[in-house]
Coordinates of N, CA and C in Angstrom, one line a residue:
Q1 N 95.6 45.7 162.6 CA 95.6 46.5 161.6 C 96.4 45.8 160.4
T2 N 95.7 45.6 159.1 CA 96.2 45.0 158.2 C 95.6 45.6 156.7
E3 N 96.3 45.3 155.7 CA 95.9 45.9 154.5 C 95.8 44.6 153.4
I4 N 94.6 44.7 152.9 CA 94.4 43.4 152.0 C 94.0 43.9 150.8
D5 N 94.7 43.9 149.5 CA 94.3 44.2 148.3 C 93.4 43.3 147.9
H6 N 92.3 44.0 146.8 CA 90.9 43.2 146.6 C 91.7 42.9 145.1
P7 N 91.5 41.5 144.6 CA 92.2 41.3 143.2 C 91.3 41.8 142.2
E8 N 92.1 41.8 140.9 CA 91.5 42.5 139.5 C 90.6 41.6 139.2
Q9 N 89.4 41.7 138.5 CA 88.7 40.8 138.0 C 88.3 41.2 136.4
L10 N 88.1 40.3 135.3 CA 87.8 40.6 134.3 C 86.5 39.8 133.9
Q11 N 85.4 40.4 133.1 CA 84.2 39.7 133.0 C 83.7 40.3 131.8
L12 N 83.5 39.1 131.1 CA 82.7 39.1 129.5 C 81.7 38.4 129.6
G13 N 80.8 38.9 128.9 CA 79.3 38.1 128.9 C 78.8 38.7 127.4
I14 N 77.9 37.5 127.2 CA 77.3 37.8 125.8 C 75.9 37.3 126.6
R15 N 74.5 38.3 125.6 CA 73.4 38.1 125.9 C 72.5 37.9 124.4
C16 N 71.8 36.9 124.4 CA 71.1 36.6 123.3 C 69.4 36.6 123.5
L17 N 68.8 37.1 122.7 CA 67.1 37.2 122.6 C 66.7 35.9 121.4
P18 N 66.5 34.9 121.7 CA 66.1 34.0 120.7 C 64.7 34.1 120.1
V19 N 63.8 34.7 121.3 CA 62.7 35.3 120.9 C 62.5 36.5 121.6
E20 N 61.4 37.3 120.7 CA 61.1 38.7 121.3 C 61.4 38.9 123.1
R21 N 60.7 38.2 123.7 CA 60.6 38.6 125.5 C 61.5 37.7 126.4
L22 N 62.4 36.7 125.6 CA 63.0 36.1 126.2 C 64.5 36.1 125.9
S23 N 65.4 36.5 127.2 CA 66.9 36.4 127.0 C 67.6 35.3 127.8
F24 N 68.7 35.0 127.2 CA 70.0 34.4 127.8 C 70.9 34.9 128.0
E25 N 71.8 34.9 129.0 CA 73.2 35.3 129.1 C 74.1 34.6 130.0
V26 N 75.4 34.4 129.3 CA 76.7 33.7 129.9 C 77.7 34.6 130.3
D27 N 78.1 34.9 131.4 CA 79.2 35.7 131.8 C 80.2 34.7 132.3
V28 N 81.5 35.0 131.9 CA 82.6 34.4 132.6 C 83.4 35.7 133.3
V29 N 84.0 35.0 134.5 CA 84.4 36.2 135.5 C 85.9 35.6 136.0
W30 N 86.8 36.1 135.9 CA 88.0 35.6 136.0 C 88.5 36.6 137.2
T31 N 89.1 36.0 138.4 CA 89.5 37.0 139.6 C 91.0 36.4 139.8
R32 N 91.8 37.4 140.1 CA 93.1 37.1 140.1 C 93.5 37.3 141.3
W33 N 93.0 36.2 142.1 CA 93.5 35.8 143.6 C 94.9 35.7 143.7
S34 N 95.6 35.1 142.8 CA 97.1 34.9 143.2 C 97.8 36.3 143.7
R35 N 97.3 37.3 143.5 CA 98.1 38.5 143.8 C 98.0 38.7 145.3
I36 N 97.2 37.8 146.2 CA 97.3 38.0 147.5 C 98.0 36.5 148.1
D37 N 99.5 37.0 148.2 CA 100.3 35.8 148.5 C 100.3 35.7 150.3
G38 N 99.9 36.9 150.8 CA 99.8 36.6 152.2 C 99.7 38.2 152.8
Y39 N 99.6 38.5 154.2 CA 99.7 39.4 154.7 C 100.1 39.3 156.1
T40 N 100.1 40.8 156.6 CA 100.7 40.9 158.1 C 99.5 41.6 158.6
V41 N 99.1 41.0 160.1 CA 98.5 41.8 160.7 C 99.2 42.0 162.4
T42 N 98.8 43.5 162.3 CA 99.7 44.1 163.5 C 98.8 44.3 164.4
F43 N 99.1 43.9 165.8 CA 98.0 44.0 166.9 C 98.4 45.1 167.8
D44 N 97.4 45.7 168.2 CA 97.7 46.7 169.1 C 98.1 46.3 170.5
K45 N 98.9 46.9 171.0 CA 99.5 46.5 172.6 C 98.6 46.6 173.5
K46 N 97.5 47.6 173.6 CA 96.5 47.8 174.4 C 95.6 46.6 174.3
F47 N 95.0 46.3 173.1 CA 94.3 45.4 173.2 C 95.2 43.8 173.5
L48 N 96.4 43.5 173.0 CA 96.8 42.4 173.5 C 97.0 42.6 175.2
D49 N 96.9 43.4 176.0 CA 97.2 43.6 177.3 C 95.9 43.4 177.8
V50 N 94.7 43.7 177.2 CA 93.2 44.0 177.8 C 92.9 42.5 177.5
T51 N 93.0 41.9 176.5 CA 92.3 40.6 176.2 C 93.4 39.4 176.3
G52 N 94.6 39.6 176.6 CA 95.5 38.4 176.7 C 95.4 37.7 175.3
F53 N 94.9 38.2 174.3 CA 95.1 37.6 173.2 C 96.1 37.1 172.7
P54 N 96.6 35.9 172.9 CA 97.9 35.1 171.9 C 98.4 35.3 170.7
V55 N 99.5 35.9 170.3 CA 100.0 36.1 169.1 C 100.8 34.7 169.0
G56 N 101.0 34.2 167.7 CA 101.8 32.9 167.4 C 103.0 32.9 168.0
N57 N 103.6 34.0 168.2 CA 105.1 34.0 169.2 C 104.9 35.0 170.0
P58 N 105.1 34.6 171.3 CA 104.8 35.5 172.4 C 105.7 36.7 172.1
G59 N 105.6 37.8 172.6 CA 106.3 39.1 172.4 C 106.1 39.8 171.3
K60 N 105.8 39.4 170.1 CA 105.5 39.7 169.1 C 104.3 40.4 168.7
M61 N 104.3 41.7 168.1 CA 103.0 42.6 167.6 C 102.3 42.2 166.6
S62 N 103.1 41.2 165.8 CA 102.4 41.4 164.5 C 102.5 39.8 164.1
E63 N 101.9 39.2 163.1 CA 101.6 37.8 162.7 C 101.4 38.0 161.3
Y64 N 102.2 36.8 160.5 CA 102.3 36.8 159.0 C 101.3 35.6 158.5
F65 N 100.4 36.1 157.7 CA 99.6 34.8 157.4 C 99.7 34.3 155.7
P66 N 100.4 33.4 155.4 CA 100.7 33.1 154.2 C 99.4 32.7 153.5
R67 N 99.0 32.8 152.1 CA 97.7 32.6 151.7 C 98.1 31.8 150.5
D68 N 98.8 32.4 149.4 CA 99.3 31.6 148.0 C 98.0 31.1 147.6
W69 N 96.9 32.1 147.5 CA 95.6 31.7 146.8 C 95.7 31.4 145.3
K70 N 94.9 30.9 144.7 CA 94.7 30.5 143.2 C 93.9 31.6 142.5
D71 N 94.1 31.9 141.3 CA 93.0 32.4 140.3 C 92.0 31.5 140.0
T72 N 90.8 32.0 139.9 CA 89.5 31.2 139.6 C 88.7 32.1 138.6
T73 N 88.1 31.1 138.0 CA 87.0 31.6 136.8 C 85.7 31.1 137.2
Q74 N 84.8 31.8 137.2 CA 83.2 31.5 137.5 C 82.5 31.7 135.8
V75 N 81.7 30.8 135.6 CA 80.8 31.0 134.6 C 79.4 30.8 135.1
R76 N 78.8 32.1 134.5 CA 77.2 32.4 134.9 C 76.3 32.4 134.0
F77 N 75.3 31.9 134.4 CA 74.1 31.5 133.0 C 73.0 32.3 133.8
G78 N 72.3 33.1 132.9 CA 71.0 33.7 133.2 C 70.0 33.7 132.5
V79 N 68.8 33.9 132.8 CA 67.6 33.8 131.9 C 66.6 35.1 132.3
E80 N 65.9 35.5 131.4 CA 64.8 36.8 131.8 C 63.6 36.3 130.7
W81 N 62.6 36.3 131.4 CA 61.5 36.5 130.6 C 60.6 37.5 130.8
Q82 N 60.3 38.5 129.6 CA 59.4 39.7 129.9 C 58.2 39.4 129.6
V83 N 57.3 39.1 130.8 CA 56.2 38.6 130.7 C 55.0 39.5 129.9
N84 N 55.3 40.7 130.5 CA 54.6 42.1 129.9 C 55.3 43.0 130.1
K85 N 54.7 44.2 129.9 CA 55.4 45.5 130.2 C 55.6 46.0 131.3
I86 N 55.2 45.2 132.3 CA 55.5 45.5 133.7 C 56.1 44.3 134.4
L87 N 56.1 43.2 134.0 CA 56.6 41.8 135.1 C 57.6 41.3 133.9
A88 N 59.0 41.3 134.8 CA 59.9 40.3 134.4 C 60.2 39.3 135.4
L89 N 60.5 38.0 134.6 CA 61.0 37.0 135.7 C 62.2 36.6 135.2
R90 N 63.3 36.5 136.2 CA 64.3 36.0 136.2 C 64.9 34.7 137.0
G91 N 66.0 34.2 136.4 CA 66.8 33.0 137.1 C 68.2 32.9 137.0
S92 N 69.1 32.4 137.6 CA 70.5 32.3 137.3 C 71.1 31.3 138.2
Y93 N 72.2 31.0 137.7 CA 73.4 29.9 138.3 C 74.7 30.1 137.9
F94 N 75.3 30.1 139.2 CA 77.0 30.2 138.6 C 77.5 29.1 139.9
Y95 N 78.7 28.7 139.3 CA 79.7 28.0 140.2 C 80.8 28.8 140.6
D96 N 81.3 28.7 141.8 CA 82.3 29.8 142.2 C 83.1 28.8 143.0
P97 N 84.3 28.6 142.4 CA 85.3 27.9 142.7 C 86.2 28.8 143.8
S98 N 86.7 27.9 145.0 CA 87.4 28.6 146.1 C 88.9 28.8 145.7
P99 N 89.4 30.0 145.9 CA 90.7 30.5 145.4 C 91.9 29.8 146.5
I100 N 91.1 29.2 147.9 CA 92.0 29.0 148.9 C 92.7 27.6 148.9
P101 N 93.5 27.0 148.6 CA 94.1 25.8 149.1 C 94.1 25.2 150.1
D102 N 94.2 24.1 150.2 CA 94.2 23.2 151.5 C 95.1 23.7 152.5
T103 N 96.4 23.9 151.9 CA 97.8 24.5 152.4 C 97.6 25.5 153.4
T104 N 96.6 26.5 152.9 CA 96.6 27.8 153.8 C 94.9 28.3 154.2
M105 N 94.5 27.0 154.3 CA 93.1 27.4 154.8 C 93.2 27.7 156.1
D106 N 92.1 28.4 156.8 CA 92.0 28.7 158.3 C 91.0 29.4 158.5
I107 N 90.5 29.5 159.7 CA 89.1 30.0 160.4 C 88.7 31.5 159.7
Q108 N 89.7 32.2 159.7 CA 89.8 33.9 158.9 C 89.1 33.8 157.8
W109 N 89.3 32.8 157.0 CA 89.0 32.7 155.6 C 88.5 31.4 155.0
A110 N 87.7 31.0 155.8 CA 87.1 29.5 155.7 C 86.3 29.5 154.2
D111 N 86.7 28.9 153.3 CA 86.0 29.0 152.2 C 85.8 27.6 151.6
A112 N 85.0 27.2 150.6 CA 84.6 26.2 149.7 C 84.3 26.3 148.4
D113 N 84.2 25.4 147.5 CA 83.3 25.9 146.3 C 82.1 25.6 146.4
K114 N 81.4 26.8 145.7 CA 80.1 27.1 145.9 C 79.0 26.9 144.8
R115 N 77.8 26.5 144.8 CA 77.0 26.6 143.9 C 75.8 27.8 144.1
T116 N 75.5 29.0 143.3 CA 74.7 29.6 143.6 C 73.3 30.0 142.6
F117 N 71.9 29.6 143.1 CA 71.0 29.6 142.4 C 70.1 31.0 142.8
A118 N 69.6 31.6 142.1 CA 68.8 32.9 142.1 C 67.5 33.1 141.2
L119 N 66.3 33.4 142.1 CA 65.3 33.8 141.2 C 64.8 35.3 141.6
G120 N 64.5 35.8 140.5 CA 64.2 37.3 140.9 C 63.1 37.6 140.0
M121 N 62.7 39.0 140.1 CA 61.5 39.5 139.2 C 61.8 40.9 139.0
G122 N 61.2 41.7 138.2 CA 61.3 42.9 138.0 C 59.7 43.5 137.6
L123 N 59.3 44.6 138.3 CA 58.3 45.4 138.1 C 58.5 46.9 137.6
N124 N 58.1 47.0 136.2 CA 58.3 48.3 135.6 C 56.9 49.1 135.7
F125 N 56.9 50.2 136.5 CA 55.6 51.4 136.4 C 56.0 52.3 135.8
G126 N 56.9 52.2 134.9 CA 57.2 53.5 134.3 C 58.5 54.5 134.8
R127 N 58.5 55.5 135.5 CA 59.5 55.9 136.3 C 59.7 55.3 137.7
V128 N 59.0 54.4 138.1 CA 59.5 53.4 139.2 C 59.5 52.2 138.8
T129 N 60.8 51.7 139.2 CA 60.9 50.0 138.9 C 61.5 49.6 140.4
V130 N 60.8 48.3 140.4 CA 60.9 47.4 141.6 C 61.5 46.1 141.3
D131 N 62.9 46.0 141.8 CA 63.5 44.3 141.4 C 63.8 43.7 142.8
G132 N 63.4 42.4 142.8 CA 63.6 41.7 143.9 C 64.4 40.4 143.5
V133 N 65.1 39.7 144.6 CA 65.9 38.6 144.2 C 65.7 37.6 145.5
L134 N 65.9 36.6 145.3 CA 65.9 35.6 146.3 C 67.0 34.4 145.7
Q135 N 68.0 34.3 146.5 CA 69.3 33.5 146.0 C 69.6 32.6 147.3
Y136 N 70.1 31.3 146.9 CA 70.4 30.2 147.6 C 72.0 29.9 147.2
T137 N 72.6 29.7 148.1 CA 74.2 29.4 147.9 C 74.5 28.2 148.7
V138 N 74.9 27.0 148.2 CA 75.3 25.9 149.0 C 76.9 25.6 148.6
T139 N 77.7 24.9 149.6 CA 78.8 24.5 149.4 C 79.0 23.2 148.3
D140 N 79.8 22.7 147.7 CA 79.7 21.7 146.9 C 80.4 20.6 147.6
G141 N 79.4 20.3 148.5 CA 79.8 19.1 149.3 C 80.7 19.5 150.7
K142 N 81.1 18.9 151.3 CA 82.0 19.0 152.5 C 83.4 19.3 152.2
R143 N 84.1 20.3 152.7 CA 85.7 20.5 152.7 C 86.0 19.9 153.8
D144 N 87.1 19.1 153.6 CA 88.0 18.1 154.7 C 89.2 18.6 154.4
I145 N 89.7 19.3 155.8 CA 91.0 19.5 155.8 C 91.8 18.5 156.8
A146 N 93.0 17.9 156.6 CA 93.2 16.6 157.2 C 94.5 16.9 157.9
G147 N 94.9 18.1 158.3 CA 96.3 18.3 158.8 C 97.0 18.9 158.0
E148 N 96.7 19.4 156.6 CA 97.9 19.9 155.3 C 97.7 21.4 155.7
S149 N 97.1 22.0 156.7 CA 97.0 23.7 156.6 C 98.0 24.1 157.6
G150 N 99.0 24.6 157.0 CA 100.1 25.2 158.1 C 99.4 26.4 158.6
N151 N 98.6 27.2 158.3 CA 98.1 27.9 159.1 C 97.0 27.6 160.2
L152 N 96.2 26.5 160.0 CA 95.6 26.1 160.9 C 96.4 25.2 162.2
N153 N 97.4 24.6 161.6 CA 98.2 23.7 162.6 C 99.1 25.0 163.5
G154 N 99.5 26.1 162.9 CA 100.1 27.0 163.6 C 99.3 27.5 164.4
S155 N 98.1 27.7 164.3 CA 97.2 28.6 165.2 C 97.1 27.5 166.7
Y156 N 97.1 26.3 166.6 CA 97.1 25.7 167.9 C 98.6 24.9 168.3
A157 N 99.5 25.5 167.9 CA 101.0 25.0 168.1 C 101.3 25.6 169.5
G158 N 100.8 26.6 170.3 CA 101.2 27.1 171.5 C 101.3 26.1 172.4
G159 N 100.4 24.9 172.4 CA 100.4 23.8 173.5 C 101.2 22.9 173.4
G160 N 102.4 23.2 172.5 CA 103.8 22.1 172.1 C 103.3 21.1 171.3
G161 N 104.3 20.6 170.9 CA 104.1 19.8 169.9 C 104.0 20.0 168.5
N162 N 103.5 19.3 167.4 CA 103.1 19.8 166.1 C 101.8 19.2 165.9
P163 N 100.7 19.6 166.3 CA 99.3 19.3 165.9 C 99.2 19.3 164.2
A164 N 98.4 18.2 164.1 CA 97.6 18.3 162.7 C 96.3 18.7 162.7
V165 N 95.7 19.9 162.8 CA 94.6 20.1 162.8 C 93.6 19.8 161.9
S166 N 92.5 19.2 162.2 CA 91.5 18.7 161.0 C 90.3 19.7 161.3
L167 N 89.6 19.9 159.9 CA 88.7 20.6 159.7 C 87.7 20.2 158.7
T168 N 86.3 20.1 159.1 CA 85.2 19.5 158.1 C 84.3 20.8 158.1
A169 N 84.1 21.4 156.9 CA 82.9 22.5 156.8 C 82.2 22.3 155.7
D170 N 81.1 22.5 156.0 CA 80.0 22.7 154.6 C 79.1 24.0 155.0
G171 N 78.1 24.4 154.1 CA 77.7 25.9 154.4 C 76.2 25.9 153.5
H172 N 75.3 26.5 154.0 CA 74.0 27.0 153.2 C 73.8 28.3 153.5
L173 N 73.5 29.2 152.5 CA 73.4 30.5 152.7 C 72.3 31.2 152.0
W174 N 71.1 31.7 152.6 CA 69.9 32.2 152.0 C 70.3 33.9 151.8
G175 N 69.7 34.3 150.8 CA 69.7 35.9 150.8 C 69.0 36.6 150.0
G176 N 68.6 37.4 150.0 CA 67.5 38.3 149.1 C 67.8 39.7 149.4
G177 N 67.0 40.3 148.4 CA 67.3 41.9 148.1 C 66.2 42.6 147.4
V178 N 66.0 43.9 147.4 CA 65.1 44.5 146.8 C 65.7 45.7 146.6
T179 N 65.4 46.4 144.9 CA 65.7 47.7 144.8 C 64.5 48.4 144.3
V180 N 64.7 49.8 144.4 CA 63.3 50.4 144.1 C 64.2 51.6 143.7
S181 N 64.0 52.1 142.2 CA 64.5 53.0 141.4 C 63.7 53.8 140.8
Y182 N 64.2 55.1 140.9 CA 63.4 56.1 140.4 C 64.1 57.0 139.2
S183 N 63.2 56.9 137.8 CA 64.2 57.8 136.9 C 63.8 59.0 136.9
F184 N 64.5 60.2 136.6 CA 64.0 61.6 136.7 C 63.9 62.0 134.8

């Protein structure tokens, strides 16, 4: 059991229409990740007894995970072309920097800087609209942690010594969505 406060966000955007059916949008999103200094996970005794899951300190029912996350700023770009009264085509891009420093990176919150590209469309049939999106997210190169994460090192300290745990990670993610709306 734990409690994690989601950080505040502030978003500002501007949309311009250089020609009648073409619009461009730029948004800036600031997220206050620094409010998450860390959190404590409390384990249920029955869970520990059944699973034999080790907590960092034997006999302890809770574990503190320092975070020390950094605030981030995203800049998002979007374009929409209203082809006709029915069809709109859309595209977007944004860069999402990771709030997680190398010193507190761990498997629970593996993250890296990301780039996201999306294509979408909208169909307007009067009272019924259908919107669809296809999105691709890729990490900005590989993230290499070479022993500087106290959280990772502490996860493997039970075997004795002072391990310097290394981690290399990258990722690709495809996503899609469809929304159907009806106006009364």
